[in-house]
CSV table of C-alpha atoms in Angstrom, one decimal:
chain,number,residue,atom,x,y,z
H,1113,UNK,CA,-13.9,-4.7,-10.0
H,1114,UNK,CA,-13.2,-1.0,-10.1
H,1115,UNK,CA,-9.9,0.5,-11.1
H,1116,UNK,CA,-9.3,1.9,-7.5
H,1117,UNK,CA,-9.5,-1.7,-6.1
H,1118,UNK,CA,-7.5,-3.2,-8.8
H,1119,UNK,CA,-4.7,-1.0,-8.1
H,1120,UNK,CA,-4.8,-1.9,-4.4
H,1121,UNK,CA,-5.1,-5.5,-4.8
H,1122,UNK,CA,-2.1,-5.7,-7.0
H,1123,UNK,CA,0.4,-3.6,-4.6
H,1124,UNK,CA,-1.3,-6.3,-2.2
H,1125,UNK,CA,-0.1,-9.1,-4.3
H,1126,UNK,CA,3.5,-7.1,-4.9
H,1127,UNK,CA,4.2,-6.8,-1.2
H,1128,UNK,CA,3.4,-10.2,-0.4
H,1129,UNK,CA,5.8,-11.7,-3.3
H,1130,UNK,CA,8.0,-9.0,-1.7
H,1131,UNK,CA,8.0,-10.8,1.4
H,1132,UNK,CA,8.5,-14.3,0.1
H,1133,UNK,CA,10.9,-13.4,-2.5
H,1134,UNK,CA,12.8,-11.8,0.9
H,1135,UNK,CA,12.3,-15.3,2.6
H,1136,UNK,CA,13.7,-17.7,-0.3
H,1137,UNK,CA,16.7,-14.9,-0.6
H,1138,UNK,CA,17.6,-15.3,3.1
H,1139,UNK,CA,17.2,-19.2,2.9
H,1140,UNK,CA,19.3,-19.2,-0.3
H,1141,UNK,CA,16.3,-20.6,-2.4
H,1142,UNK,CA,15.2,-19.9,-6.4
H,1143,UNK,CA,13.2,-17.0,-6.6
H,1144,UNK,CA,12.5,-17.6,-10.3
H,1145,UNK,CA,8.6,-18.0,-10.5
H,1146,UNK,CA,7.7,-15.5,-8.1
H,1147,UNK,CA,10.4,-13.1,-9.8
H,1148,UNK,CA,8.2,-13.4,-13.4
H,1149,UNK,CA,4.7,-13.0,-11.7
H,1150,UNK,CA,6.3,-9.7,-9.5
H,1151,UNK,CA,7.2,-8.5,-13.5
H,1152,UNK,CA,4.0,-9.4,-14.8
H,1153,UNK,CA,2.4,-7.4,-12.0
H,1154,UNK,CA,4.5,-4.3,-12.1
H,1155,UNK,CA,4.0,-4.3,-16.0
H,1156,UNK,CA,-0.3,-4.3,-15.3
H,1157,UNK,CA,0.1,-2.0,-12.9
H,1158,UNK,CA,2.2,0.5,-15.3
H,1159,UNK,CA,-0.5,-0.2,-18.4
H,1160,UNK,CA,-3.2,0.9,-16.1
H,1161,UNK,CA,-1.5,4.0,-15.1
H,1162,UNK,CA,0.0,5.2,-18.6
H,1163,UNK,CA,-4.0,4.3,-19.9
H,1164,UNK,CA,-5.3,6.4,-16.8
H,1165,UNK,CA,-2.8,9.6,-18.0
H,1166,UNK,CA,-3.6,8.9,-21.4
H,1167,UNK,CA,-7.2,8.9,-20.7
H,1168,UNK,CA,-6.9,12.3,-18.5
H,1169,UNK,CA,-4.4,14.0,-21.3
H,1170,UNK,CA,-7.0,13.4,-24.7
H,1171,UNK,CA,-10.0,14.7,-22.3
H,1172,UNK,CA,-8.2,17.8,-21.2
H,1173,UNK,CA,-7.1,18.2,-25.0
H,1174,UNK,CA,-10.9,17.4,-26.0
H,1175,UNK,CA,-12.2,20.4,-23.8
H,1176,UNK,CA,-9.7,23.1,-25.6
């Protein structure tokens, strides 16, 4: 799987733990589980991004 699509399948997977974490909030349920895996998303997503400016920073630095 490419970068690209890895991206867009994991703010897929973020909205819809957006949604259910929005349900069990309104029907006064625990939230707990999906809570960790929404973290554990947003911390992949970050790593891939700070590894994509990283990547873009050395090769601009390379080419001077």
């Amino acid at each position: 799987m490419s970068k690209n699509k890895m991206v867009y399948s994991i703010h897929d997977e973020l909205k819809r733990l957006n949604d259910q974490i929005d349900l069990k909030i309104i029907k006064g349920q625990s939230y707990v589980r999906e809570a960790r895996v929404h973290k554990k998303l947003r911390s992949q997503l970050g790593q891939m991004r700070r590894s994509a400016w990283l990547t873009r920073s050395f090769g601009f630095a390379s080419f001077l």
